[in-house]
mmCIF file of C-alpha atoms in Angstrom:
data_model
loop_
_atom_site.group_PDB
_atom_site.id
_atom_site.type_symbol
_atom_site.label_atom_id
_atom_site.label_comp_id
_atom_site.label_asym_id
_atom_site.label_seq_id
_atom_site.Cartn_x
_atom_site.Cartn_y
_atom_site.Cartn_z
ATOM 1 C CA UNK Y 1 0.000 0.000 0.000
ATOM 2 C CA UNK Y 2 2.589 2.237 1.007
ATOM 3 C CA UNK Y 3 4.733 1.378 -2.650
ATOM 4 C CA UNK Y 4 1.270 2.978 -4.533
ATOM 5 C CA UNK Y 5 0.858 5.608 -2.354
ATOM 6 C CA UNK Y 6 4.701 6.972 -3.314
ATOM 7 C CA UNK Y 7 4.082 6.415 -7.096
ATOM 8 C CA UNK Y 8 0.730 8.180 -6.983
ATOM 9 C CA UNK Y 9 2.668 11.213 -4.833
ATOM 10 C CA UNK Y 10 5.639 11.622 -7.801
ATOM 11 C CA UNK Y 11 4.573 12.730 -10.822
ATOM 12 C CA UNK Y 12 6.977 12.972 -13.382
ATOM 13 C CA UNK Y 13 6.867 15.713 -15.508
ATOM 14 C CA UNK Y 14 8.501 15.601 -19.540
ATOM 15 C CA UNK Y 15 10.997 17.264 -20.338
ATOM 16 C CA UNK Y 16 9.942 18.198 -23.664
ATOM 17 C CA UNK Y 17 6.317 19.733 -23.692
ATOM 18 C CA UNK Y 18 4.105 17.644 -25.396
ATOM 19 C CA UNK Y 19 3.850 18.584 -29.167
ATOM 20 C CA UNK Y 20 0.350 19.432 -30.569
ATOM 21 C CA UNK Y 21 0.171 20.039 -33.864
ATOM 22 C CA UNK Y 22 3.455 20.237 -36.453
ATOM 23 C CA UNK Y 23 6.411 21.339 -35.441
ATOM 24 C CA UNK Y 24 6.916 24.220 -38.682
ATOM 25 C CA UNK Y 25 4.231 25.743 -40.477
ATOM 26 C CA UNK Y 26 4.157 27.578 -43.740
ATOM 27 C CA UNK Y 27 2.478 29.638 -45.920
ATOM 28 C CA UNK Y 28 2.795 29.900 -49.194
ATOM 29 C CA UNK Y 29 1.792 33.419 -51.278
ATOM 30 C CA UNK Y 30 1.931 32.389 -54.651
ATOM 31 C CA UNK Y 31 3.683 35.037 -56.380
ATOM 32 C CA UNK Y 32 2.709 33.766 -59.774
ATOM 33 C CA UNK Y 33 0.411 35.720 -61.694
ATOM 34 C CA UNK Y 34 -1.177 33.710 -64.764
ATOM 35 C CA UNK Y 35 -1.108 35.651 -67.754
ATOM 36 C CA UNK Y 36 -2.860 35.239 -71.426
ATOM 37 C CA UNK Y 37 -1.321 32.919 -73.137
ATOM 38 C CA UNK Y 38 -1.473 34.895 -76.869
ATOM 39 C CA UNK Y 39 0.121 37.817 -74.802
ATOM 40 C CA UNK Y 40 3.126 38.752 -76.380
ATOM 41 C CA UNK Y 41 6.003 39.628 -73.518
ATOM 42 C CA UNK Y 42 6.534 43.089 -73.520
ATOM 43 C CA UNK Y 43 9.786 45.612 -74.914
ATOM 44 C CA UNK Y 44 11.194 48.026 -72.576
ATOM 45 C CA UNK Y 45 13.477 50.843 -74.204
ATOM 46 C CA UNK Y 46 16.814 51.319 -72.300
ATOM 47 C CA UNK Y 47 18.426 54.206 -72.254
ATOM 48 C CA UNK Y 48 21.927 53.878 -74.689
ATOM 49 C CA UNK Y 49 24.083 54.552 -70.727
ATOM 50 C CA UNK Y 50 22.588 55.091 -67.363
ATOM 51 C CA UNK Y 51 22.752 58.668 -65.671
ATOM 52 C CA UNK Y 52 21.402 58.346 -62.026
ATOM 53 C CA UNK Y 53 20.858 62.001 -61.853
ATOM 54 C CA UNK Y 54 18.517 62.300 -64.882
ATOM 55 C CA UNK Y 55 18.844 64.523 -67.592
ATOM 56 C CA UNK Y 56 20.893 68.326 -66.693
ATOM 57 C CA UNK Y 57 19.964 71.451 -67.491
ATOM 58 C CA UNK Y 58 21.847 73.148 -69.958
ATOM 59 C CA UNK Y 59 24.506 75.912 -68.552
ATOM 60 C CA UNK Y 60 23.402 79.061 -68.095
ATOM 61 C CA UNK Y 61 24.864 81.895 -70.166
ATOM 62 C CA UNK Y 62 27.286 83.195 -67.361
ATOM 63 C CA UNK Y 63 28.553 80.056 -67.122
ATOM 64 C CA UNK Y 64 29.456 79.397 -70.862
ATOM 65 C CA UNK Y 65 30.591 82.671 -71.084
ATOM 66 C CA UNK Y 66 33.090 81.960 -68.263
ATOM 67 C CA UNK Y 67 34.179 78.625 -69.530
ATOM 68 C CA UNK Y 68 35.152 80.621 -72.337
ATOM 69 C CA UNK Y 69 37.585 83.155 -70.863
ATOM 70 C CA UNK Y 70 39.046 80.255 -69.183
ATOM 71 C CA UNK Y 71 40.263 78.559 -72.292
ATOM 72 C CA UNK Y 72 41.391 82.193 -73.854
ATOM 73 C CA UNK Y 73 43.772 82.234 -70.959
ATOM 74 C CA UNK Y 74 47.503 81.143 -70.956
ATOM 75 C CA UNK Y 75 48.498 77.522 -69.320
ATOM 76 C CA UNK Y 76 50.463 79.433 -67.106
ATOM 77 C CA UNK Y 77 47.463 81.576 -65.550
ATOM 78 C CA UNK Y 78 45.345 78.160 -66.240
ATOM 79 C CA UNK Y 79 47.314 76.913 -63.852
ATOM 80 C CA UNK Y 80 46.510 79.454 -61.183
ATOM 81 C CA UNK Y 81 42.767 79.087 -61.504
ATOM 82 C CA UNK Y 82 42.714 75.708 -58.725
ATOM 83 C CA UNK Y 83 44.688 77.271 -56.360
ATOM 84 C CA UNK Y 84 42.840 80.858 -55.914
ATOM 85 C CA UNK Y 85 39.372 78.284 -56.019
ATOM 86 C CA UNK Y 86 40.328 76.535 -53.057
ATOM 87 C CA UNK Y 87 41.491 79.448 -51.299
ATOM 88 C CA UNK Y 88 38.218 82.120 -52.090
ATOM 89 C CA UNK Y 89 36.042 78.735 -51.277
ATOM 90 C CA UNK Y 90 37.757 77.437 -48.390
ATOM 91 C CA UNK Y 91 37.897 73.674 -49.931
ATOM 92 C CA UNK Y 92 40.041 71.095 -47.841
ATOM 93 C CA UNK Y 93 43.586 70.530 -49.143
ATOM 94 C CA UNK Y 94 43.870 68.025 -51.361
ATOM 95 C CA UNK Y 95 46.314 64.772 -49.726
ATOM 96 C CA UNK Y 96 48.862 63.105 -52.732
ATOM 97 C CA UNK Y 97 47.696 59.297 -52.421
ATOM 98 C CA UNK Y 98 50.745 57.370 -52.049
ATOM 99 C CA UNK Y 99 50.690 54.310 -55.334
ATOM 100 C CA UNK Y 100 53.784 53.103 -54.299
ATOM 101 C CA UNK Y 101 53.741 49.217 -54.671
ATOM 102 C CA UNK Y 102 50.399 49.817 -57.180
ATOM 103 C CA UNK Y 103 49.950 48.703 -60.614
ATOM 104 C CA UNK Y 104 48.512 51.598 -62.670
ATOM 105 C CA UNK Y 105 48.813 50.347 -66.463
ATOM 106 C CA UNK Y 106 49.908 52.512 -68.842
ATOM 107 C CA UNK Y 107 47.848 55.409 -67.999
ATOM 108 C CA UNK Y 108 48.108 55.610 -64.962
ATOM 109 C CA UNK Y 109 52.096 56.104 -64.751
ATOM 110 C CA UNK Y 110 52.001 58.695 -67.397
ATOM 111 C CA UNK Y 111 49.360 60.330 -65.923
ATOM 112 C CA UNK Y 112 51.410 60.294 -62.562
ATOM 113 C CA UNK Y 113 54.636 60.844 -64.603
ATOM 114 C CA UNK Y 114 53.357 64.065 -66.076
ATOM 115 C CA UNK Y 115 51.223 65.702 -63.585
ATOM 116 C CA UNK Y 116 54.334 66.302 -60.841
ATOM 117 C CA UNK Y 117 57.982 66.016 -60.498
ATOM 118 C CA UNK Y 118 58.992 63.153 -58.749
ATOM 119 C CA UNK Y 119 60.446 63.599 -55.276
ATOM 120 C CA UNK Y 120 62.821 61.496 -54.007
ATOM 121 C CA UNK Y 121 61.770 59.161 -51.728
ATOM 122 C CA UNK Y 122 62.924 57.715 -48.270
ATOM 123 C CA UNK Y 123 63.365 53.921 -48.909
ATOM 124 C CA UNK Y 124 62.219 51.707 -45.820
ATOM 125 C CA UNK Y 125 62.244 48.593 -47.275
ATOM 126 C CA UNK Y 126 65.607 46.737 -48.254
ATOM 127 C CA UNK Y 127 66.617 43.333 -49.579
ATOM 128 C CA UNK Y 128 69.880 41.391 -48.751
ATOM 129 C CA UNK Y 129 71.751 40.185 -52.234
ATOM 130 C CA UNK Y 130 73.982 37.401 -51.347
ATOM 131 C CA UNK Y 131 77.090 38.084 -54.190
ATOM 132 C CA UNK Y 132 79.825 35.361 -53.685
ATOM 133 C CA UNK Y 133 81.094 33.067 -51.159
ATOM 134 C CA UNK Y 134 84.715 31.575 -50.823
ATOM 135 C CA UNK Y 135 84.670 27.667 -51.887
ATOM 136 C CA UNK Y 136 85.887 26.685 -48.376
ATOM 137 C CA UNK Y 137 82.810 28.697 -46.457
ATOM 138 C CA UNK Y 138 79.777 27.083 -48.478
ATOM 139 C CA UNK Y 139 78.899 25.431 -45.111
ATOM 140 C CA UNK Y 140 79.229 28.498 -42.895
ATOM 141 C CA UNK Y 141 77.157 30.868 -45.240
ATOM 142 C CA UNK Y 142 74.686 27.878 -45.597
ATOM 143 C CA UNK Y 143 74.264 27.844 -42.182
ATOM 144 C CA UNK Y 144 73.825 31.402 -41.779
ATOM 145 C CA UNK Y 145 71.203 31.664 -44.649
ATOM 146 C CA UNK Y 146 69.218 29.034 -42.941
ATOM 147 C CA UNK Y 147 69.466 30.986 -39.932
ATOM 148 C CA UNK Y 148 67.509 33.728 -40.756
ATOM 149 C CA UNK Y 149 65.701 32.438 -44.101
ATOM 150 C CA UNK Y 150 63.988 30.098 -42.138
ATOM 151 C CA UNK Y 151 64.454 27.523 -45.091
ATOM 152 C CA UNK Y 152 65.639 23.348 -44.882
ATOM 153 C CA UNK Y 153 69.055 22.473 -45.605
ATOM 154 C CA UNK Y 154 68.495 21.114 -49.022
ATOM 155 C CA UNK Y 155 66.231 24.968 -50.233
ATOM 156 C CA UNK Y 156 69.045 26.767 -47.892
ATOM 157 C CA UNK Y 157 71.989 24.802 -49.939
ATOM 158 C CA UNK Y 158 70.045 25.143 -53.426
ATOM 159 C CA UNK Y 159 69.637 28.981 -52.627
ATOM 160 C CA UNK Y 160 73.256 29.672 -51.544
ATOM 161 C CA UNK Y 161 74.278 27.624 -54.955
ATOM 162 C CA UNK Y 162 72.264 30.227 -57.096
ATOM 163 C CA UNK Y 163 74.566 32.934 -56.514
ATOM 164 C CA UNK Y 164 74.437 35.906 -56.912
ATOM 165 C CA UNK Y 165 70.567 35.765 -55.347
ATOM 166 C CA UNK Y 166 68.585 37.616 -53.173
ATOM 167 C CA UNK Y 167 68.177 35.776 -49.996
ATOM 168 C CA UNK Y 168 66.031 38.509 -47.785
ATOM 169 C CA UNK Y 169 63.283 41.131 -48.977
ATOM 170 C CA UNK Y 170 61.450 43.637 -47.549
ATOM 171 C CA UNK Y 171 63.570 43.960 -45.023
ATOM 172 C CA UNK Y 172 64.522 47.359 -42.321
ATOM 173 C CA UNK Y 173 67.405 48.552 -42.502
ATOM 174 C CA UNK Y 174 69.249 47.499 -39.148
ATOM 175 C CA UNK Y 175 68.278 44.179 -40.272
ATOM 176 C CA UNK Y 176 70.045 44.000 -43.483
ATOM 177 C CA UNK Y 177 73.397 45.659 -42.242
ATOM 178 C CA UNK Y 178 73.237 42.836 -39.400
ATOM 179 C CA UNK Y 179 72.650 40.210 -41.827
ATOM 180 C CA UNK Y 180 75.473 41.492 -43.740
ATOM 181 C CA UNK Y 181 77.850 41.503 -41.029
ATOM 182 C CA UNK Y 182 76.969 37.734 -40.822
ATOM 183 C CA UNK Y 183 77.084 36.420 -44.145
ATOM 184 C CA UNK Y 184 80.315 38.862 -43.573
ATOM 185 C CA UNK Y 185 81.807 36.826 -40.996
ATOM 186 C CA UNK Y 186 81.091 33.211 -42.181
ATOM 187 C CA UNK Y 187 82.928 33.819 -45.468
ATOM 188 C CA UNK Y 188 80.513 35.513 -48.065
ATOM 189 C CA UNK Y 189 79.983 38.601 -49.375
ATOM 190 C CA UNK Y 190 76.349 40.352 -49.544
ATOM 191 C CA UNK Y 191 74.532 43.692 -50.380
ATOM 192 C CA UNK Y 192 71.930 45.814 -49.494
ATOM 193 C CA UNK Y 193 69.263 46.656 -52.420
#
C-alpha cells in the first residue's frame, strides 16, 4: 500500500512539452500571376548609358561665357585658376595618395609621370643580395642563410648555390646591415638593395 501511495505522490513531468500540432508551419503566397497565353512579352526601351541624376539642365549663359575666358587664358594663368578656387572657397587641401607598390597600367604612370615632379623618396624597405662566397665557407654561409631564411638544408643549400641571389626582402634597414655583417663573418659577401 505504502509502494502505490509513493508512485501516486511523484509525478513525473517531460521534459519536452508535449507537441500538438506540427512542429513548422508555412504559408505559401503564390507570387505567380497567370497571364494570357497569346500575350506577347513586352519591350522596354533602355536608355543607350545610365545617368542616375537624370537629364541636366543646360549651362546658363554666365557660365558658358566663363568657360570661355578660361580657355582664352595662358596655361600658365590656367594653372593658377585651382589654387585661388580653393582658397576664395575654403575647400580642404587636397592629400597626394601614395601608389607606391600599385599597378597603374599605362595610364596611370604617365598620368602620374606628367602631372608632378617626382620627389625622391625615403626607402624603408631593403633586400639582402647574397654576391659570392669563398669555396671553403659554403657550409658556414649555408648555415647562416638558414638561420635567418627560415628555409631546410636542401632549399638553404640550393639557394646559396644560385649565386648571386637575393636571400632577404622587404627587409629594415638594421636588419640588413646585421645580416650582412653575418654572411660577412662566415665567409661571403652580400649587399643591401
Amino acid at each position: 500500500m505504502k509502494f502505490t501511495a509513493l508512485v501516486k505522490t511523484v509525478r513525473v513531468h517531460p521534459t519536452l512539452p508535449k507537441i500538438i500540432g506540427p512542429l513548422q508551419s508555412r504559408f505559401f503566397q503564390h507570387d505567380f500571376v497567370p497571364r494570357e497565353p497569346n500575350a506577347k512579352p513586352k519591350r522596354y526601351k533602355y536608355p543607350p548609358f545610365y545617368d542616375p541624376y537624370g537629364p541636366k539642365p543646360p549651362p546658363s549663359e554666365k557660365v558658358v561665357g566663363l568657360a570661355e575666358r578660361i580657355a582664352a587664358l595662358a596655361p600658365e594663368e590656367r594653372l593658377q585658376i585651382g589654387p585661388m578656387l580653393k582658397d576664395r572657397l575654403s575647400l580642404p587641401k587636397t592629400q597626394v595618395i601614395s601608389t607606391e607598390g600599385m599597378e597603374l597600367g599605362s595610364q596611370g604612370g604617365a598620368a602620374a609621370g606628367a602631372g608632378k615632379v617626382e620627389e625622391k623618396v625615403e626607402k624603408t624597405a631593403f633586400d639582402v643580395k647574397l654576391e659570392k662566397f669563398e669555396a671553403a665557407a659554403k657550409i658556414k654561409v649555408i648555415k647562416e642563410v638558414r638561420a635567418f631564411t627560415s628555409l631546410g638544408l636542401k632549399e638553404a643549400k640550393d639557394l646559396v648555390e644560385k649565386v648571386p641571389v637575393v636571400i632577404k626582402q622587404g627587409i629594415t634597414k638594421e636588419e640588413a646591415n646585421d645580416i650582412i655583417e653575418k654572411i660577412k663573418a662566415a665567409g661571403g659577401v652580400a649587399v643591401m638593395e
